[in-house]
CSV table of C-alpha atoms in Angstrom, one decimal:
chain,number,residue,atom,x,y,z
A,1,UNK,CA,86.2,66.9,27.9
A,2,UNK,CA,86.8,70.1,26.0
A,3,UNK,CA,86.0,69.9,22.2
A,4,UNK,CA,86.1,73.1,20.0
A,5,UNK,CA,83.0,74.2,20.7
A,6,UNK,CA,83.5,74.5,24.5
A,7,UNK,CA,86.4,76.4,23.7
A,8,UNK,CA,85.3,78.6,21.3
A,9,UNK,CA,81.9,79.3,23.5
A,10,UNK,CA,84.5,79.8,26.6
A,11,UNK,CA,86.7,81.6,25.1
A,12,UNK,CA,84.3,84.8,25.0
A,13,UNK,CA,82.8,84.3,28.5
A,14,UNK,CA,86.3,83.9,29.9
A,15,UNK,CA,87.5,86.7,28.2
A,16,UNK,CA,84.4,88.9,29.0
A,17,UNK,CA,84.0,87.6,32.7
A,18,UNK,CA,88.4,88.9,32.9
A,19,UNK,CA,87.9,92.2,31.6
A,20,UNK,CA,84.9,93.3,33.7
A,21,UNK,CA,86.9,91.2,36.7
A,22,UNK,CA,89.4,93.5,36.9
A,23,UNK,CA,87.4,97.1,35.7
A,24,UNK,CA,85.1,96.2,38.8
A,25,UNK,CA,88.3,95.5,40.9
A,26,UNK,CA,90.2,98.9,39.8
A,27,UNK,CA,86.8,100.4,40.4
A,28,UNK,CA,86.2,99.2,44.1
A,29,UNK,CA,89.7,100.0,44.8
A,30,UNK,CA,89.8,103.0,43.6
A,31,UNK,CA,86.8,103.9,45.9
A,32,UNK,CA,88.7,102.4,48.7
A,33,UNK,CA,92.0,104.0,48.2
A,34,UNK,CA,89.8,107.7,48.1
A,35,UNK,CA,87.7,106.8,51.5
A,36,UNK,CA,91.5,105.2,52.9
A,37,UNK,CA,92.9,108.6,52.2
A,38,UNK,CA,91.1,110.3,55.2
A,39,UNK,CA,93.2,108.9,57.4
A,40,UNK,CA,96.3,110.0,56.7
A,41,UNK,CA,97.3,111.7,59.3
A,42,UNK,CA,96.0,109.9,62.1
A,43,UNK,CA,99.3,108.3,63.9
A,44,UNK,CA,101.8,107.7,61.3
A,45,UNK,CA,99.6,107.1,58.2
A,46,UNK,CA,100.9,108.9,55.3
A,47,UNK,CA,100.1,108.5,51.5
A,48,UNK,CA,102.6,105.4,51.0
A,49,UNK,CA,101.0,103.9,53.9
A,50,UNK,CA,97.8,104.1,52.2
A,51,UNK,CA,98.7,102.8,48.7
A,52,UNK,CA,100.5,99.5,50.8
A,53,UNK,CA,97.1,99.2,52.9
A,54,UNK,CA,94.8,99.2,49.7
A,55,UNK,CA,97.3,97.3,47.6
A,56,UNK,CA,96.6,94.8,50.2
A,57,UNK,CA,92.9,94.5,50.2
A,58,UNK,CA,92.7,94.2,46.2
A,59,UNK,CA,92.5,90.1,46.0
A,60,UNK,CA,89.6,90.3,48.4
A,61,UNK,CA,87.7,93.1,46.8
A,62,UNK,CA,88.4,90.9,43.6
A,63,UNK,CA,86.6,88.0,45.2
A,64,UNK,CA,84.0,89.8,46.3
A,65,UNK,CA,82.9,91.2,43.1
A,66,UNK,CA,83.5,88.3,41.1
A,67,UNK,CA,80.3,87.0,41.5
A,68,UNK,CA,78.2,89.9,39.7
A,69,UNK,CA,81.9,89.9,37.3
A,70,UNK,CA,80.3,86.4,36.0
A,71,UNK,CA,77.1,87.9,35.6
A,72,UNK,CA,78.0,90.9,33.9
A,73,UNK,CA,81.1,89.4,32.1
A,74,UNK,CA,78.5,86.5,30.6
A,75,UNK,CA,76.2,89.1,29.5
A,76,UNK,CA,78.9,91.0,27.7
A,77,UNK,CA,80.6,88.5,26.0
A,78,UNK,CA,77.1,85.9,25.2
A,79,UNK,CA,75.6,89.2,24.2
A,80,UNK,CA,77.8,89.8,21.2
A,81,UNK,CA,77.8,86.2,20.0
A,82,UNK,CA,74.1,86.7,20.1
A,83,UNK,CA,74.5,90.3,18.0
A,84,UNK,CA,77.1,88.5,15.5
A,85,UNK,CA,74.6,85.2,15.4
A,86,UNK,CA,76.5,83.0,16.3
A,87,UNK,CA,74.5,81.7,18.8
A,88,UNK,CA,71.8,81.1,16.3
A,89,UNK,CA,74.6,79.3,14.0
A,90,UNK,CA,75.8,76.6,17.2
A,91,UNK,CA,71.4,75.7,17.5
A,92,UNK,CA,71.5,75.3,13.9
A,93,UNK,CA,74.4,72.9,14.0
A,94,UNK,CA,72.3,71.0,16.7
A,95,UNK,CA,73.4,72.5,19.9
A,96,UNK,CA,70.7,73.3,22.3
A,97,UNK,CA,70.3,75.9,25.3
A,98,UNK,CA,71.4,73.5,27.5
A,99,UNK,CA,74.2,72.6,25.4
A,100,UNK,CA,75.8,76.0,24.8
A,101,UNK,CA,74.4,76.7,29.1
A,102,UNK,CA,77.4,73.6,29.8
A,103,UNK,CA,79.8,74.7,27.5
A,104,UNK,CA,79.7,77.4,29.4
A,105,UNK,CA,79.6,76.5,32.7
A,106,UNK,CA,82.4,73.9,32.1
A,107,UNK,CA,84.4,76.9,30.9
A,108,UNK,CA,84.2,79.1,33.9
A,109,UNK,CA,84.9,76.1,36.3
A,110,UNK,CA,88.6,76.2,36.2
A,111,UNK,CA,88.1,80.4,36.9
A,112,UNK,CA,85.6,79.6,40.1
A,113,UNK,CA,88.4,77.3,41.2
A,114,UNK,CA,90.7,80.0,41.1
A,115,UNK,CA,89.4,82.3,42.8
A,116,UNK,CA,88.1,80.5,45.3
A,117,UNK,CA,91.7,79.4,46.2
A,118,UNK,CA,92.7,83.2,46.1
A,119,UNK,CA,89.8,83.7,48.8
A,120,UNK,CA,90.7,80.6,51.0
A,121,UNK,CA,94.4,81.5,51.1
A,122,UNK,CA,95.4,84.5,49.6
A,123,UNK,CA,93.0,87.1,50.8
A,124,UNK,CA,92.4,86.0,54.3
A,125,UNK,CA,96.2,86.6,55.0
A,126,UNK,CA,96.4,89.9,53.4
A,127,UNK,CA,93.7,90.8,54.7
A,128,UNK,CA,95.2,90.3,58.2
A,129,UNK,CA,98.4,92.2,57.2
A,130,UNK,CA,96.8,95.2,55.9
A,131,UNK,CA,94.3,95.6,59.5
A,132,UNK,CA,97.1,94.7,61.6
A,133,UNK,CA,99.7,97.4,60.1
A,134,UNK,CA,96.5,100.0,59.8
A,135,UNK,CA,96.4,99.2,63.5
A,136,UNK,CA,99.7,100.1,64.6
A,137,UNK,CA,100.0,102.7,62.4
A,138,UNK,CA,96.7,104.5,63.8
A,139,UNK,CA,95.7,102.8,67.0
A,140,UNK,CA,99.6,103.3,68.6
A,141,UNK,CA,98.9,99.5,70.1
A,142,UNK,CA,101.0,97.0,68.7
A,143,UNK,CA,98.6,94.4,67.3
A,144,UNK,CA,100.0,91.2,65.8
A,145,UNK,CA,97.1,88.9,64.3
A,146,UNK,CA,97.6,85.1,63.5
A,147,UNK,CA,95.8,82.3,62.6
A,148,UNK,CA,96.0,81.2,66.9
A,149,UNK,CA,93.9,84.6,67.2
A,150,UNK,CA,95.2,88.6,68.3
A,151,UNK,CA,97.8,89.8,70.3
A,152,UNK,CA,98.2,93.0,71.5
A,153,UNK,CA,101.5,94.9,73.3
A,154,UNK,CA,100.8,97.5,75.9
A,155,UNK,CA,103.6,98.6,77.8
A,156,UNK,CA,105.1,95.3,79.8
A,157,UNK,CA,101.9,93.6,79.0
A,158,UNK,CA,101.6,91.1,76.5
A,159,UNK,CA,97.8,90.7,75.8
A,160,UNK,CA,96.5,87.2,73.4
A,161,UNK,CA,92.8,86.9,72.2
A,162,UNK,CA,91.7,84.0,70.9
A,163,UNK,CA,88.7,85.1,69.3
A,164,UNK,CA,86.4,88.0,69.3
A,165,UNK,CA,82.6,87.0,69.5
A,166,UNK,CA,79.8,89.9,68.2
A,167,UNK,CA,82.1,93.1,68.7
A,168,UNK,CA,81.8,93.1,72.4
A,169,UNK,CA,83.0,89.7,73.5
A,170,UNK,CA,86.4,88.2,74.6
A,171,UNK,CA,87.3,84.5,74.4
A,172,UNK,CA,90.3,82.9,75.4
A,173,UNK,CA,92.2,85.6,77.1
A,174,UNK,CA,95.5,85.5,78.3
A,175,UNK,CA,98.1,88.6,80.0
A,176,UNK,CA,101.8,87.8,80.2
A,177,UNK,CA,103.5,90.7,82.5
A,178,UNK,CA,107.0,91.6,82.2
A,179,UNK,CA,109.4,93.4,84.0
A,180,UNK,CA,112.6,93.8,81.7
A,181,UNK,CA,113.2,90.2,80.5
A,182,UNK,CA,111.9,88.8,83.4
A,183,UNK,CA,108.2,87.3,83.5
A,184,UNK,CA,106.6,88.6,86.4
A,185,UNK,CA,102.4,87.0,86.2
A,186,UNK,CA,100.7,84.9,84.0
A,187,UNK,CA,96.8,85.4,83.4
A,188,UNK,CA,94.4,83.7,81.6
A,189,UNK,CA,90.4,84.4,81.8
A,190,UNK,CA,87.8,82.5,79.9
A,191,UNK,CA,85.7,85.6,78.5
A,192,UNK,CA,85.8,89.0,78.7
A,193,UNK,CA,83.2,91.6,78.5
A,194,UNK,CA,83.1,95.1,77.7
A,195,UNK,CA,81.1,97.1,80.5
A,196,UNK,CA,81.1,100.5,81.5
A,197,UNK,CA,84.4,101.9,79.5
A,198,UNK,CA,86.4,98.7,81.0
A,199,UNK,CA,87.2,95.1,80.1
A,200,UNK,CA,85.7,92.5,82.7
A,201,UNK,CA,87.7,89.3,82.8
A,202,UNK,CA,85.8,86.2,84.0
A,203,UNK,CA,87.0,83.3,85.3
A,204,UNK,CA,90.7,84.4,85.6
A,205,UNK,CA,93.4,82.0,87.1
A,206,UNK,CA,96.3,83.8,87.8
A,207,UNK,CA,100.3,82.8,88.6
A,208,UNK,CA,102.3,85.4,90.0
A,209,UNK,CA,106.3,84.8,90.2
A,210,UNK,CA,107.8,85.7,93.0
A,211,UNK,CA,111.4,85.1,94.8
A,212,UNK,CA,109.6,83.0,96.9
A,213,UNK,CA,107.4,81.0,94.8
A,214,UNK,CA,104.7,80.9,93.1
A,215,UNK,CA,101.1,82.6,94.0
A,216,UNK,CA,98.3,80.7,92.0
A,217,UNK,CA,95.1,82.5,91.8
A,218,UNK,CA,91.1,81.6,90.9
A,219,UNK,CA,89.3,84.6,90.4
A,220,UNK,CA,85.9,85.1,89.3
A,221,UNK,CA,85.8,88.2,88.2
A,222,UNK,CA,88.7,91.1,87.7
A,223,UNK,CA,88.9,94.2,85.7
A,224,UNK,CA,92.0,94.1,83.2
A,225,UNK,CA,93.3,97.5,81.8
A,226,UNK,CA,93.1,97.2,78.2
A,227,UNK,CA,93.5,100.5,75.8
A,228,UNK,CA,91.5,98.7,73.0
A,229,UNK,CA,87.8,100.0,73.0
A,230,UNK,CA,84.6,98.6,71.2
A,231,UNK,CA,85.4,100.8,68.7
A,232,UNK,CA,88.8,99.5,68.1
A,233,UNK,CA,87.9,95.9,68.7
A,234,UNK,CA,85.3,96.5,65.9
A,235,UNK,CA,88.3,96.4,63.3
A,236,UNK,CA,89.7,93.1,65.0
A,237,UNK,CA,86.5,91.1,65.0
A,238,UNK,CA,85.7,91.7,61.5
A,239,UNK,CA,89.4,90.3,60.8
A,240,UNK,CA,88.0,87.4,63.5
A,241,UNK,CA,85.5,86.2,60.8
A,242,UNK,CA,87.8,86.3,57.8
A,243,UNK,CA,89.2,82.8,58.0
A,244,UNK,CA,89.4,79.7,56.0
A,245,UNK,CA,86.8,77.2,56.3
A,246,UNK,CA,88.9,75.0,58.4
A,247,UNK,CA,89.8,77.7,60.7
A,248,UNK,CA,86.2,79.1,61.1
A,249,UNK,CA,84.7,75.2,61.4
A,250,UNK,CA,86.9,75.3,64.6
A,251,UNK,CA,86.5,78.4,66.0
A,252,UNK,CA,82.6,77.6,65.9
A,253,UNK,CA,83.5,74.5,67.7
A,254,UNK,CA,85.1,76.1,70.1
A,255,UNK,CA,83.0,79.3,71.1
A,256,UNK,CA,80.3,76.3,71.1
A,257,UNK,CA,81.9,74.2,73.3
A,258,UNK,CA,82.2,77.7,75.9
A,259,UNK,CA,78.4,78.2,75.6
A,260,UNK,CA,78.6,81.5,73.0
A,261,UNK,CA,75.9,81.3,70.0
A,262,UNK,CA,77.6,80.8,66.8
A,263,UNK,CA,75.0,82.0,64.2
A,264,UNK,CA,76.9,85.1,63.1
A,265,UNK,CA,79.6,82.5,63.1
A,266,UNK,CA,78.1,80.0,61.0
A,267,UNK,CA,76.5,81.9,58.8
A,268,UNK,CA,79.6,83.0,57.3
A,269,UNK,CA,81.0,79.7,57.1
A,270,UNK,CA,77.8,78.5,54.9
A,271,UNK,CA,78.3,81.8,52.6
A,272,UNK,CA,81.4,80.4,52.0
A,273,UNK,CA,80.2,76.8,51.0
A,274,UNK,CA,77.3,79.0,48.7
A,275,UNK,CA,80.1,80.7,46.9
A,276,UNK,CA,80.7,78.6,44.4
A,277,UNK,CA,77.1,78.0,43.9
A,278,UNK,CA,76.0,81.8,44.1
A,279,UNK,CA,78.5,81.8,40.5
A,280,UNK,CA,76.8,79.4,39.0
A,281,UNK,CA,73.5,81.3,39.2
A,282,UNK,CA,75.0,84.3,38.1
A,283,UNK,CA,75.5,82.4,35.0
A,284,UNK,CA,72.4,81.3,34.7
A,285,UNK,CA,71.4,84.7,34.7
A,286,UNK,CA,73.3,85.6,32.2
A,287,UNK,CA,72.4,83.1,30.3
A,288,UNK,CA,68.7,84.1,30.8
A,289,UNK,CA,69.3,87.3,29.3
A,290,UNK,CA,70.3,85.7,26.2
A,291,UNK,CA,67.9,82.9,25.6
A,292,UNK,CA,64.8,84.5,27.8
A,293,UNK,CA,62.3,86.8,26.7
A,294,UNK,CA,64.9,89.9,27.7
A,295,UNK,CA,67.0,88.1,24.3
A,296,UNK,CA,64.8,91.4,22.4
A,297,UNK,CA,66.7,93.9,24.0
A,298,UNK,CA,69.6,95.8,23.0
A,299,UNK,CA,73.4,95.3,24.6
A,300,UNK,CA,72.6,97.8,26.5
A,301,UNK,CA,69.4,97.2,28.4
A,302,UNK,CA,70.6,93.8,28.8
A,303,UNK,CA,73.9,95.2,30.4
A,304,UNK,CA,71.5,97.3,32.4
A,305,UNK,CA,69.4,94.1,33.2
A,306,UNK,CA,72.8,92.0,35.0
A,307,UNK,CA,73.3,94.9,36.7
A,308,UNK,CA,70.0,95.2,38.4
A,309,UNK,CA,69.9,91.4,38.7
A,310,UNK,CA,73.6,91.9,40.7
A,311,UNK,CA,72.5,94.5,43.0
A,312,UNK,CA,68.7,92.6,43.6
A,313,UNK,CA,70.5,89.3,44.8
A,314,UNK,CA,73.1,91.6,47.0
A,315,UNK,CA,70.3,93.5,48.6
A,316,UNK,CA,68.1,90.4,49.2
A,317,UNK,CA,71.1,88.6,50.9
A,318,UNK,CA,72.0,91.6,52.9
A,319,UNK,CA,68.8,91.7,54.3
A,320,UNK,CA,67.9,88.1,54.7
A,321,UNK,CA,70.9,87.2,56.1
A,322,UNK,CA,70.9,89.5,59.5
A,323,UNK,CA,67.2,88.7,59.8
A,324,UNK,CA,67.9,85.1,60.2
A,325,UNK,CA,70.3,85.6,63.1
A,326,UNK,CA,68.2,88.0,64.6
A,327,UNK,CA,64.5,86.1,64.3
A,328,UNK,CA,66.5,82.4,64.7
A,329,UNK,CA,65.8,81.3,61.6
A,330,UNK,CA,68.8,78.6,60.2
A,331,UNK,CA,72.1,80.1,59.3
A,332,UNK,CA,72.0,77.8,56.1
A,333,UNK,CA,68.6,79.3,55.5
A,334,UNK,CA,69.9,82.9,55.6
A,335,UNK,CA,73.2,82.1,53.7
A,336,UNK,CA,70.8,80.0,50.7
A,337,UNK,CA,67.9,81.9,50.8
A,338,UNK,CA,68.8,84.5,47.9
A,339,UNK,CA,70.9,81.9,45.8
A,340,UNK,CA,67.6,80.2,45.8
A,341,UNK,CA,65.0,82.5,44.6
A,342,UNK,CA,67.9,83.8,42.1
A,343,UNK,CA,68.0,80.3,40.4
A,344,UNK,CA,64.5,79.8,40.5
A,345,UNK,CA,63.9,83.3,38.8
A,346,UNK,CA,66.4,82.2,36.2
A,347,UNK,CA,65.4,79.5,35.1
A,348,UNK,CA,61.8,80.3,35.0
A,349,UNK,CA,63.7,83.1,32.6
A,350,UNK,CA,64.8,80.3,30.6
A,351,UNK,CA,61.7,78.5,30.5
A,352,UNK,CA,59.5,81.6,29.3
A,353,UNK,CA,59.2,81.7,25.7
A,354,UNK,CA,59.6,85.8,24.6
């Protein structure tokens, strides 16, 4: 499947795509470690706290960035074959564009696989460590956050979320009061909404223990004390939306199935199916920067050119993708749109004699 060719070819791109991996990674952390640093302080955040807490976040910031790391990378390291001629040697031996375009493609496969693993199962759960220690350490609340949603420790109250919808919304709420190690009510409301300064629980049914009995409750609609703002929840729903694809398929199923829209929702789930796709086409860029007309320039400019191409495909997605939640356009539309034109501009790139 590999001959020496492939090997050689991937050798450089693998190499190339490594070393700007991990300079963009150091990068990106370092930013975050300098912007984390202004809240030591706050609670019991202190400088060791701060190194943990970013130390935590560096597999996602490495998936993140890997995308324009392809780009880049396969600019860097098909740019100096191109400068030593050795792509000119493999088309005189016979290989073609789209030859050398699969040698490298099947190169860069096994890396794509890898870090899309690191994304699915690594990330997510560090991720959820880092927010859920920042939040005890800052927010005072004991937050513990699982894969069966948030739960939150305020004085005798024990306080489970199943999933937070748009920054604002509740689902799945349930209160366990105790007094010492005795259980003393059991709540459980369908949604909850933040209005004026308060949480409003909807839909409660409510089972109070008493020496007596038990006291069984329907009510439509109670206030419930809760010391976590919008501001504070802010932190928790982005953790929410930064699950695996089996987890997200079923949360969407489930705010669904309790009449909540699910675009936001959705529209991360399909980012995640373009992922491996958005790659690709950063490939293909760099490949276009090799054997399209921008082949004339110098390392450099083209280094300059991947770049721009990077940022141009993050800005488009940024702003296509909130536009089609907000105009309801197709999550799938939003999440494809940029990887779209991208490969389209590429290979007309390709195509374009210089």
């Amino acid at each position: 499947m590999y001959g020496i060719l492939d090997r050689y070819v991937g050798k450089n791109i693998i190499l190339s795509v490594l070393l700007v991996a991990v300079c963009m990674t150091l990068f990106a952390g370092l930013i975050t470690f300098i912007d984390a640093l202004r809240y030591i302080g706050r609670g019991s955040i202190d400088f060791l706290f701060v190194i943990k807490y970013v130390m935590h976040k560096i597999p996602g910031i490495c998936v993140t960035f890997f995308p324009v790391s392809i780009l880049i990378g396969g600019v860097v390291g098909l740019g100096m074959m191109a400068r030593n001629s050795e792509i000119i040697i493999l088309q005189s031996i016979g290989l073609s564009k789209l030859n050398i375009g699969v040698s490298c493609v099947k190169s860069i496969i096994p890396l794509i696989i890898v870090i899309l693993c690191i994304g699915e199962f690594v990330a997510p759960r560090l991720e959820k460590i880092a927010e859920e220690n920042f939040d005890k350490a800052s927010l005072n609340v004991g937050v513990s956050l699982t894969t069966n949603g948030t739960w939150i420790k305020e004085g005798n109250n024990y306080i489970g979320i199943l999933g937070i919808v748009n920054g604002n919304m509740l689902m799945g709420v349930v209160r366990y009061e105790v007094e010492g190690n005795k259980l003393k009510s059991y709540s459980k409301a369908r949604i909850g909404q933040y209005e004026n300064d308060q949480w409003v629980m909807y839909d409660v049914n409510k089972l109070t223990l008493t020496d007596a009995g038990t006291v069984h409750e329907n009510i439509p609609k109670q206030v419930w004390q809760i010391g976590i703002n919008l501001k504070r929840i802010e932190v928790l729903s982005d953790v929410s939306e930064n699950l695996s694809v089996l987890q997200l398929y079923d949360y969407i199923n489930y705010i669904e199935h309790n009449g909540v829209d699910s675009s936001r929702y959705r529209l991360a789930l399909y980012n995640k199916f373009m992922s491996p796709l958005v790659m690709l086409v950063m490939l293909l860029l760099a490949l276009s920067t090799i054997f399209g007309p921008l082949r004339s320039m110098n390392m450099g400019a083209r280094i300059l050119s991947g770049i721009s191409l990077g940022f141009g495909y993050y800005v488009l997605n940024q702003i296509v993708a909130p536009f089609s939640i907000v105009y309801g356009v197709p999550p799938i539309v939003g999440a494809s749109f940029a990887t779209i034109i991208f490969a389209g501009f590429a290979i007309y790139l390709l195509n374009r004699k210089s």
